[in-house]
Amino acid sequence: MHRQRVLGGLILLGAILFAALLIMLRTEPEEKTPEDLIPLVEAKALEIRSGNLMVKGAGTVQAREELTLAAEVAGKLVYVNPDLREGQRISRGAILFRIDTSDYRNAVQTAQADVASQGITVLQAKEEVALAKAELERFQQRGVSGGNAYASVDSSDYAAQILPPDALAKKASAEGPQARQNIATNGLATRQPQLESARAGLRRAQANLANAETALQRTVVRAPFSGIVRTENIALGSYVQPGQSLGSMVGTADYEAVIPLSEKDAALIPQLFRAGTGNRIAASVFSDYGGVRYRWPAYVDRVNGLLNPKTRTIDVFLRVPKPISGGVTTAVADNGGKAATAAPPLFVGSFVDAEITGRALDSYAVLPLAALRAGNKIWLVQNGKLHIMTVDIYQRTDKTALISAIGLGKNPVAVTGNLKVATEGLRVRIAQPRVAAKASNASESKAKTKAKPVQ
């Protein structure tokens, strides 16, 4: 028992000595200064451009020329163009429909006969005027030969109807012969009014003939321009009245795109309100079809001088020539890599995007909308530190904003992510894009594999 106690005491003493030895031989831990917690941010380099600003907008396509098809004369339809159906294309000058011409041909023949009859009446009136003038001339010659020019006129002579009263004849006899006696006559003396009446009748007959010929021509209705039939309400054999609506047609030579712009965007387009007076402002219209984006060239045709009462915007009318066949595909990046098919027509009523050539700038920057902060501020990363500045915005879209490049410096980088606290001069680190990080990790892994020795 005593021996066990001694052994236990020796073991305890040895453990104490061993612990004391370890404490004496231990090394002091290395002191390290605490690392600064530098926030990691997402950032993107800004694209600096120069040249004309492209003012962007969106609007609706509408027809520039549209008319209502109607008959100008009444009658029965004896022909209807088989292409006169909703959605069909009609070429310029094509016959749309024809009205029975029987009554109108008869009216033309009747009017021609009236013209011929009135022509004969005019010739007869001319001969009567010539005879009346010749008879008056003979009376004048009697007075020249001496005596009274009225002495030999009896009551059965035609001239007796145009002679002055007997008192004038006695007075002329008392005064004696003259070299030539002046014979006073009334308006009917030379039959001139009858001639003018006959000529008026001829003109009336000619006007009736022109009206009849015009009505005959109007029995055939042709397309005034190339276009597409929007609506049709017509059938062969039906009876139509003047002014009756038989359908509508849209011209396809040019379309219009109505683009509402704010006053700020409109101010970026020089000479906007002088468009159409020799000042052509280039533009483009974009539309998607089958997942592919197509572009049509256009230009500013006119600008509405009145604000839109609902949107308080300025309506700009873009004229689009050749909307049926003028579309071309845009860049592959805009189409998501999809292959283009045959270019579709630009549809009336479709919603389109538009770009209008604005004023020229020496430089401006394209800012991602995620980098724009409240109060038009942006966070730039310069030499690893945060720099907060206010920028002038030229134009803002759904994804980007065009800003002034003044004060951005060379190769500006803007923070697109969020920071809990953003202060001027705050140190930040730029996070690698995910694609670049994956590529970097893959390259490092590949390098380690090559460096591993073969066992």
Coordinates of C-alpha atoms in Angstrom, one line a residue:
M1 CA 0.0 0.0 0.0
H2 CA 2.8 2.3 0.9
R3 CA 4.6 1.3 -2.2
Q4 CA 1.7 2.2 -4.5
R5 CA 1.4 5.6 -3.0
V6 CA 5.0 6.3 -3.6
L7 CA 4.7 5.2 -7.2
G8 CA 1.6 7.4 -7.8
G9 CA 3.4 10.3 -6.3
L10 CA 6.4 9.8 -8.6
I11 CA 4.1 9.6 -11.7
L12 CA 2.4 12.8 -10.6
L13 CA 5.7 14.6 -10.1
G14 CA 7.0 13.4 -13.5
A15 CA 3.9 14.8 -15.2
I16 CA 4.3 18.1 -13.5
L17 CA 7.9 18.3 -14.5
F18 CA 7.1 17.4 -18.1
A19 CA 4.4 20.1 -18.3
A20 CA 6.8 22.6 -16.8
L21 CA 9.3 21.7 -19.4
L22 CA 6.8 22.1 -22.3
I23 CA 5.9 25.5 -21.0
M24 CA 9.5 26.6 -20.8
L25 CA 10.2 25.4 -24.3
R26 CA 7.2 26.9 -26.0
T27 CA 7.5 29.6 -28.8
E28 CA 5.6 32.9 -28.8
P29 CA 2.9 33.1 -31.5
E30 CA 3.6 35.4 -34.5
E31 CA 1.7 38.6 -34.4
K32 CA -0.1 39.7 -37.6
T33 CA -1.7 43.0 -38.3
P34 CA -5.5 42.6 -39.1
E35 CA -6.3 42.8 -42.8
D36 CA -8.5 45.6 -44.1
L37 CA -11.9 44.5 -45.2
I38 CA -12.0 45.8 -48.8
P39 CA -15.5 45.4 -50.4
L40 CA -15.8 43.5 -53.7
V41 CA -17.9 45.2 -56.3
E42 CA -19.1 44.5 -59.8
A43 CA -18.0 47.0 -62.4
K44 CA -18.0 47.5 -66.1
A45 CA -15.8 49.5 -68.5
L46 CA -17.7 52.3 -70.2
E47 CA -17.7 52.6 -74.0
I48 CA -16.7 56.0 -75.3
R49 CA -18.1 57.0 -78.6
S50 CA -18.1 60.0 -80.9
G51 CA -20.3 61.2 -83.7
N52 CA -24.0 61.6 -84.0
L53 CA -26.3 60.7 -81.2
M54 CA -29.1 58.2 -82.2
V55 CA -32.3 59.4 -80.6
K56 CA -34.3 56.3 -79.9
G57 CA -38.1 56.0 -79.7
A58 CA -41.0 53.6 -80.4
G59 CA -44.2 54.0 -82.2
T60 CA -46.8 52.5 -84.5
V61 CA -46.8 52.1 -88.3
Q62 CA -49.7 53.6 -90.2
A63 CA -50.6 54.0 -93.9
R64 CA -49.5 57.2 -95.6
E65 CA -52.2 56.8 -98.3
E66 CA -55.5 55.2 -97.7
L67 CA -58.8 55.6 -99.7
T68 CA -62.3 54.4 -99.6
L69 CA -63.5 52.6 -102.8
A70 CA -66.8 54.0 -104.1
A71 CA -68.7 54.3 -107.3
E72 CA -69.2 57.8 -108.8
V73 CA -72.2 56.7 -110.9
A74 CA -75.1 54.4 -110.4
G75 CA -75.5 51.1 -112.1
K76 CA -75.2 47.3 -112.0
L77 CA -71.8 45.8 -111.5
V78 CA -70.8 43.6 -114.5
Y79 CA -67.2 43.0 -113.5
V80 CA -65.3 42.7 -110.2
N81 CA -61.5 42.2 -110.1
P82 CA -60.9 38.7 -108.5
D83 CA -58.0 40.2 -106.5
L84 CA -60.3 42.7 -104.9
R85 CA -60.3 40.7 -101.7
E86 CA -59.1 41.6 -98.2
G87 CA -55.3 41.3 -97.9
Q88 CA -54.7 41.0 -101.6
R89 CA -52.3 43.3 -103.5
I90 CA -53.5 45.4 -106.3
S91 CA -51.2 47.1 -108.9
R92 CA -51.6 50.6 -110.0
G93 CA -54.0 51.1 -112.9
A94 CA -55.7 47.7 -112.5
I95 CA -59.5 47.7 -113.1
L96 CA -61.2 47.2 -109.7
F97 CA -64.8 47.0 -111.0
R98 CA -67.0 48.0 -114.0
I99 CA -70.6 49.3 -114.1
D100 CA -73.0 48.5 -116.9
T101 CA -72.4 51.1 -119.7
S102 CA -75.6 50.8 -121.7
D103 CA -77.4 53.8 -120.4
Y104 CA -74.3 56.0 -120.4
R105 CA -73.5 55.1 -124.0
N106 CA -77.0 56.2 -125.0
A107 CA -76.6 59.4 -123.1
V108 CA -73.4 60.1 -125.0
Q109 CA -75.1 59.6 -128.4
T110 CA -78.0 61.8 -127.4
A111 CA -75.6 64.6 -126.4
Q112 CA -73.7 64.2 -129.6
A113 CA -76.9 64.6 -131.6
D114 CA -77.8 67.8 -129.6
V115 CA -74.3 69.2 -130.4
A116 CA -74.8 68.6 -134.1
S117 CA -78.3 70.2 -134.0
Q118 CA -77.1 73.3 -132.1
G119 CA -74.3 73.6 -134.6
I120 CA -76.7 73.9 -137.5
T121 CA -78.7 76.5 -135.5
V122 CA -75.5 78.6 -135.1
L123 CA -74.8 78.4 -138.9
Q124 CA -78.4 79.5 -139.7
A125 CA -78.1 82.4 -137.2
K126 CA -74.8 83.5 -138.8
E127 CA -76.4 83.6 -142.3
E128 CA -79.3 85.7 -141.0
V129 CA -76.9 88.1 -139.5
A130 CA -75.0 88.4 -142.8
L131 CA -78.3 89.0 -144.7
A132 CA -79.4 91.7 -142.2
K133 CA -76.1 93.5 -142.5
A134 CA -76.3 93.5 -146.3
E135 CA -79.8 94.9 -146.4
L136 CA -78.8 97.8 -144.1
E137 CA -75.9 98.5 -146.3
R138 CA -78.2 98.9 -149.3
F139 CA -80.2 101.5 -147.5
Q140 CA -77.0 103.4 -146.7
Q141 CA -76.2 103.4 -150.4
R142 CA -79.6 104.8 -151.4
G143 CA -79.0 107.8 -149.1
V144 CA -75.6 108.4 -150.8
S145 CA -77.1 108.5 -154.3
G146 CA -79.4 111.3 -153.2
G147 CA -82.9 111.7 -151.8
N148 CA -84.3 110.0 -148.8
A149 CA -83.0 106.5 -148.0
Y150 CA -86.4 105.6 -146.5
A151 CA -88.6 106.7 -149.4
S152 CA -88.6 103.4 -151.3
V153 CA -89.2 101.3 -148.3
D154 CA -92.7 99.8 -148.2
S155 CA -94.5 98.1 -145.4
S156 CA -93.8 94.6 -146.7
D157 CA -90.0 95.1 -146.7
Y158 CA -88.1 93.5 -143.8
A159 CA -86.3 96.8 -143.3
A160 CA -89.6 98.4 -142.4
Q161 CA -89.4 96.6 -139.0
I162 CA -86.1 98.4 -138.1
L163 CA -86.8 101.9 -139.6
P164 CA -87.2 105.0 -137.3
P165 CA -90.6 106.7 -137.1
D166 CA -92.1 108.7 -140.0
A167 CA -91.2 112.0 -138.3
L168 CA -87.5 111.2 -138.7
A169 CA -88.0 110.3 -142.3
K170 CA -89.8 113.7 -143.0
K171 CA -87.0 115.5 -141.2
A172 CA -84.4 113.8 -143.3
S173 CA -86.3 114.8 -146.5
A174 CA -86.5 118.4 -145.4
E175 CA -82.8 118.7 -144.7
G176 CA -81.9 117.4 -148.2
P177 CA -79.4 114.8 -149.3
Q178 CA -76.3 114.0 -147.4
A179 CA -73.1 112.2 -148.3
R180 CA -74.2 109.3 -146.1
Q181 CA -77.3 109.1 -143.9
N182 CA -76.8 107.6 -140.4
I183 CA -79.6 105.0 -139.9
A184 CA -80.6 104.5 -136.3
T185 CA -81.3 100.9 -135.6
N186 CA -82.3 98.8 -132.5
G187 CA -80.6 95.7 -131.1
L188 CA -82.4 93.3 -133.3
A189 CA -81.4 95.1 -136.6
T190 CA -78.5 92.7 -137.4
R191 CA -79.9 89.5 -135.7
Q192 CA -76.8 89.5 -133.4
P193 CA -78.8 88.5 -130.2
Q194 CA -80.2 85.5 -132.0
L195 CA -76.7 84.4 -133.0
E196 CA -75.5 84.7 -129.4
S197 CA -78.4 82.6 -128.2
A198 CA -77.6 79.9 -130.8
R199 CA -74.0 79.9 -129.6
A200 CA -75.0 79.6 -126.0
G201 CA -77.2 76.6 -126.9
L202 CA -74.2 75.0 -128.6
R203 CA -72.0 75.5 -125.6
R204 CA -74.8 74.0 -123.4
A205 CA -75.0 70.9 -125.7
Q206 CA -71.2 70.5 -125.6
A207 CA -71.2 70.7 -121.8
N208 CA -73.9 68.0 -121.7
L209 CA -71.8 65.9 -124.0
A210 CA -68.7 66.3 -121.8
N211 CA -70.8 65.3 -118.8
A212 CA -72.1 62.2 -120.6
E213 CA -68.6 61.2 -121.7
T214 CA -67.3 61.7 -118.1
A215 CA -70.1 59.5 -116.7
L216 CA -69.3 56.8 -119.2
Q217 CA -65.6 56.9 -118.2
R218 CA -66.6 56.6 -114.5
T219 CA -68.3 53.3 -115.1
V220 CA -64.7 51.8 -115.0
V221 CA -62.9 52.3 -111.7
R222 CA -59.1 51.7 -111.6
A223 CA -56.6 51.6 -108.7
P224 CA -55.0 55.0 -108.4
F225 CA -51.9 53.4 -106.8
S226 CA -50.4 50.1 -105.9
G227 CA -51.7 48.9 -102.6
I228 CA -53.3 46.3 -100.4
V229 CA -57.0 45.8 -100.0
R230 CA -57.9 46.5 -96.4
T231 CA -61.7 45.8 -96.6
E232 CA -64.1 44.9 -99.4
N233 CA -67.9 44.9 -99.6
I234 CA -68.7 44.2 -103.2
A235 CA -70.4 41.5 -105.3
L236 CA -70.9 40.9 -109.0
G237 CA -74.4 41.8 -110.2
S238 CA -75.2 44.2 -107.3
Y239 CA -76.6 47.7 -107.9
V240 CA -74.4 50.5 -106.6
Q241 CA -75.2 54.1 -105.9
P242 CA -72.8 57.1 -106.2
G243 CA -70.7 57.5 -103.1
Q244 CA -71.6 54.0 -101.8
S245 CA -68.6 52.6 -99.9
L246 CA -67.4 49.3 -101.5
G247 CA -64.2 48.8 -99.5
S248 CA -60.9 50.5 -98.7
M249 CA -57.3 50.3 -100.0
V250 CA -53.9 51.1 -98.4
G251 CA -51.0 52.4 -100.6
T252 CA -47.8 50.5 -100.3
A253 CA -45.3 52.9 -101.9
D254 CA -44.7 54.6 -98.5
Y255 CA -45.7 54.0 -94.9
E256 CA -45.4 56.3 -91.8
A257 CA -44.2 55.5 -88.3
V258 CA -45.5 57.9 -85.7
I259 CA -42.8 58.2 -83.0
P260 CA -43.7 60.3 -79.9
L261 CA -40.6 62.0 -78.3
S262 CA -40.2 64.0 -75.2
E263 CA -39.1 67.6 -75.4
K264 CA -35.7 66.6 -74.2
D265 CA -35.2 64.0 -76.8
A266 CA -36.6 66.2 -79.6
A267 CA -34.1 68.9 -78.6
L268 CA -31.3 66.5 -79.5
I269 CA -32.3 66.5 -83.2
P270 CA -31.0 69.6 -85.0
Q271 CA -33.4 71.3 -87.5
L272 CA -36.2 69.0 -86.5
F273 CA -39.0 71.4 -87.1
R274 CA -37.5 72.2 -90.6
A275 CA -37.7 68.7 -91.8
G276 CA -39.3 68.2 -95.2
T277 CA -38.1 71.6 -96.5
G278 CA -34.9 70.3 -98.2
N279 CA -33.5 69.2 -94.8
R280 CA -33.7 65.4 -94.7
I281 CA -33.0 63.8 -91.3
A282 CA -32.0 60.2 -91.7
A283 CA -33.6 57.6 -89.5
S284 CA -34.2 53.8 -89.2
V285 CA -37.2 51.7 -88.2
F286 CA -36.8 48.3 -86.6
S287 CA -39.2 45.4 -86.3
D288 CA -39.0 41.8 -85.1
Y289 CA -40.3 38.9 -87.1
G290 CA -39.7 35.2 -86.2
G291 CA -37.2 36.2 -83.6
V292 CA -35.1 38.1 -86.1
R293 CA -34.7 41.8 -86.1
Y294 CA -35.1 43.7 -89.4
R295 CA -34.3 47.3 -90.3
W296 CA -36.0 49.7 -92.8
P297 CA -34.3 53.0 -93.8
A298 CA -36.5 56.1 -93.2
Y299 CA -36.4 59.8 -92.8
V300 CA -38.2 62.5 -90.9
D301 CA -41.2 63.6 -93.1
R302 CA -42.8 66.2 -90.7
V303 CA -43.3 67.0 -87.1
N304 CA -46.6 67.8 -85.4
G305 CA -46.5 71.3 -84.1
L306 CA -49.0 70.5 -81.3
L307 CA -48.3 68.4 -78.2
N308 CA -50.1 65.2 -77.9
P309 CA -52.8 66.1 -75.3
K310 CA -52.6 62.6 -73.7
T311 CA -48.9 61.9 -73.5
R312 CA -47.6 65.5 -73.6
T313 CA -45.0 64.4 -76.3
I314 CA -44.1 65.6 -79.7
D315 CA -45.2 63.3 -82.5
V316 CA -42.5 62.8 -85.2
F317 CA -43.7 61.2 -88.5
L318 CA -41.0 59.0 -90.1
R319 CA -41.6 58.2 -93.8
V320 CA -40.6 54.7 -94.7
P321 CA -40.0 54.1 -98.5
K322 CA -40.5 50.6 -99.9
P323 CA -42.0 49.1 -96.8
I324 CA -42.9 45.9 -98.6
S325 CA -39.5 44.9 -99.8
G326 CA -37.0 47.3 -98.2
G327 CA -36.2 45.4 -94.9
V328 CA -32.8 44.0 -94.2
T329 CA -31.5 42.1 -91.2
T330 CA -29.5 43.7 -88.4
A331 CA -26.4 42.4 -86.7
V332 CA -26.3 38.8 -85.6
A333 CA -25.9 39.9 -82.0
D334 CA -29.2 41.7 -82.1
N335 CA -30.9 38.5 -83.4
G336 CA -29.5 36.2 -80.8
G337 CA -27.6 34.2 -83.4
K338 CA -30.8 33.2 -85.3
A339 CA -30.5 32.8 -89.0
A340 CA -32.6 35.3 -91.1
T341 CA -35.3 34.2 -93.5
A342 CA -36.8 36.1 -96.4
A343 CA -37.4 39.7 -95.3
P344 CA -41.1 40.2 -94.3
P345 CA -43.1 43.3 -95.2
L346 CA -43.5 46.1 -92.7
F347 CA -47.0 45.6 -91.4
V348 CA -49.4 48.5 -90.9
G349 CA -50.4 48.7 -87.3
S350 CA -47.2 47.0 -86.0
F351 CA -45.2 48.4 -83.1
V352 CA -41.7 49.4 -84.1
D353 CA -38.5 50.8 -82.6
A354 CA -36.9 53.8 -84.3
E355 CA -33.5 55.6 -84.3
I356 CA -33.3 59.2 -85.5
T357 CA -30.0 60.9 -86.3
G358 CA -29.3 63.5 -83.6
R359 CA -26.6 66.1 -83.1
A360 CA -22.9 65.3 -83.5
L361 CA -20.7 65.2 -80.3
D362 CA -17.0 64.9 -80.0
S363 CA -17.4 62.2 -77.3
Y364 CA -20.1 60.6 -75.1
A365 CA -20.2 57.5 -73.0
V366 CA -22.6 54.5 -73.0
L367 CA -23.5 53.8 -69.4
P368 CA -25.3 50.6 -68.3
L369 CA -28.5 51.6 -66.6
A370 CA -27.5 49.5 -63.5
A371 CA -24.6 51.9 -63.0
L372 CA -26.9 55.0 -62.8
R373 CA -27.6 56.1 -59.2
A374 CA -30.2 58.5 -57.7
G375 CA -29.6 62.1 -58.6
N376 CA -27.8 61.2 -61.9
K377 CA -24.8 60.0 -60.0
I378 CA -22.3 57.3 -60.9
W379 CA -19.6 55.4 -58.9
L380 CA -16.3 55.3 -60.8
V381 CA -13.4 53.1 -59.8
Q382 CA -10.1 55.0 -60.2
N383 CA -6.9 53.5 -58.9
G384 CA -8.8 51.1 -56.7
K385 CA -10.8 53.8 -55.0
L386 CA -14.4 55.0 -55.4
H387 CA -15.1 58.3 -57.0
I388 CA -18.6 59.7 -57.0
M389 CA -19.7 62.2 -59.6
T390 CA -22.8 63.7 -61.2
V391 CA -23.2 63.3 -65.0
D392 CA -25.3 64.9 -67.7
I393 CA -27.6 62.5 -69.3
Y394 CA -28.3 63.0 -73.0
Q395 CA -30.7 60.1 -73.5
R396 CA -32.0 57.2 -71.4
T397 CA -33.3 53.9 -72.7
D398 CA -34.5 50.7 -71.0
K399 CA -30.9 49.3 -70.8
T400 CA -28.4 52.1 -71.2
A401 CA -28.0 55.9 -70.8
L402 CA -25.9 58.1 -73.0
I403 CA -24.0 60.6 -70.8
S404 CA -21.4 63.3 -71.2
A405 CA -17.8 62.1 -71.2
I406 CA -16.5 65.2 -69.5
G407 CA -14.7 64.3 -66.3
L408 CA -14.7 60.5 -66.8
G409 CA -11.1 60.3 -67.7
K410 CA -9.5 57.6 -69.8
N411 CA -10.9 54.1 -69.8
P412 CA -13.6 54.8 -67.2
V413 CA -15.0 51.9 -65.1
A414 CA -18.3 52.3 -63.4
V415 CA -19.7 50.2 -60.5
T416 CA -22.8 48.3 -61.6
G417 CA -23.4 46.4 -58.3
N418 CA -24.6 47.6 -54.9
L419 CA -22.6 48.8 -51.9
K420 CA -23.9 49.1 -48.4
V421 CA -22.0 52.3 -47.8
A422 CA -20.5 54.3 -50.7
T423 CA -18.2 57.2 -49.8
E424 CA -15.7 59.2 -51.7
G425 CA -12.2 57.5 -51.7
L426 CA -13.5 54.2 -50.4
R427 CA -11.1 51.3 -51.4
V428 CA -12.8 48.7 -53.5
R429 CA -11.9 45.5 -55.4
I430 CA -13.4 44.7 -58.8
A431 CA -14.9 41.2 -59.1
Q432 CA -14.0 39.1 -62.0
P433 CA -16.8 38.3 -64.4
R434 CA -18.1 34.8 -63.9
V435 CA -17.0 33.6 -67.4
A436 CA -13.5 35.0 -66.9
A437 CA -13.3 33.5 -63.4
K438 CA -14.2 30.1 -64.7
A439 CA -11.7 30.4 -67.5
S440 CA -9.0 31.4 -65.0
N441 CA -9.8 28.5 -62.7
A442 CA -9.7 26.1 -65.6
S443 CA -6.4 27.3 -66.8
E444 CA -4.9 27.1 -63.3
S445 CA -6.2 23.5 -62.9
K446 CA -4.8 22.6 -66.2
A447 CA -1.4 24.0 -65.3
K448 CA -1.3 22.1 -62.0
T449 CA -2.1 18.8 -63.8
K450 CA 0.8 19.4 -66.2
A451 CA 3.2 20.2 -63.3
K452 CA 2.2 17.0 -61.3
P453 CA 5.1 14.4 -61.6
V454 CA 4.4 11.0 -63.0
Q455 CA 4.8 8.2 -60.4

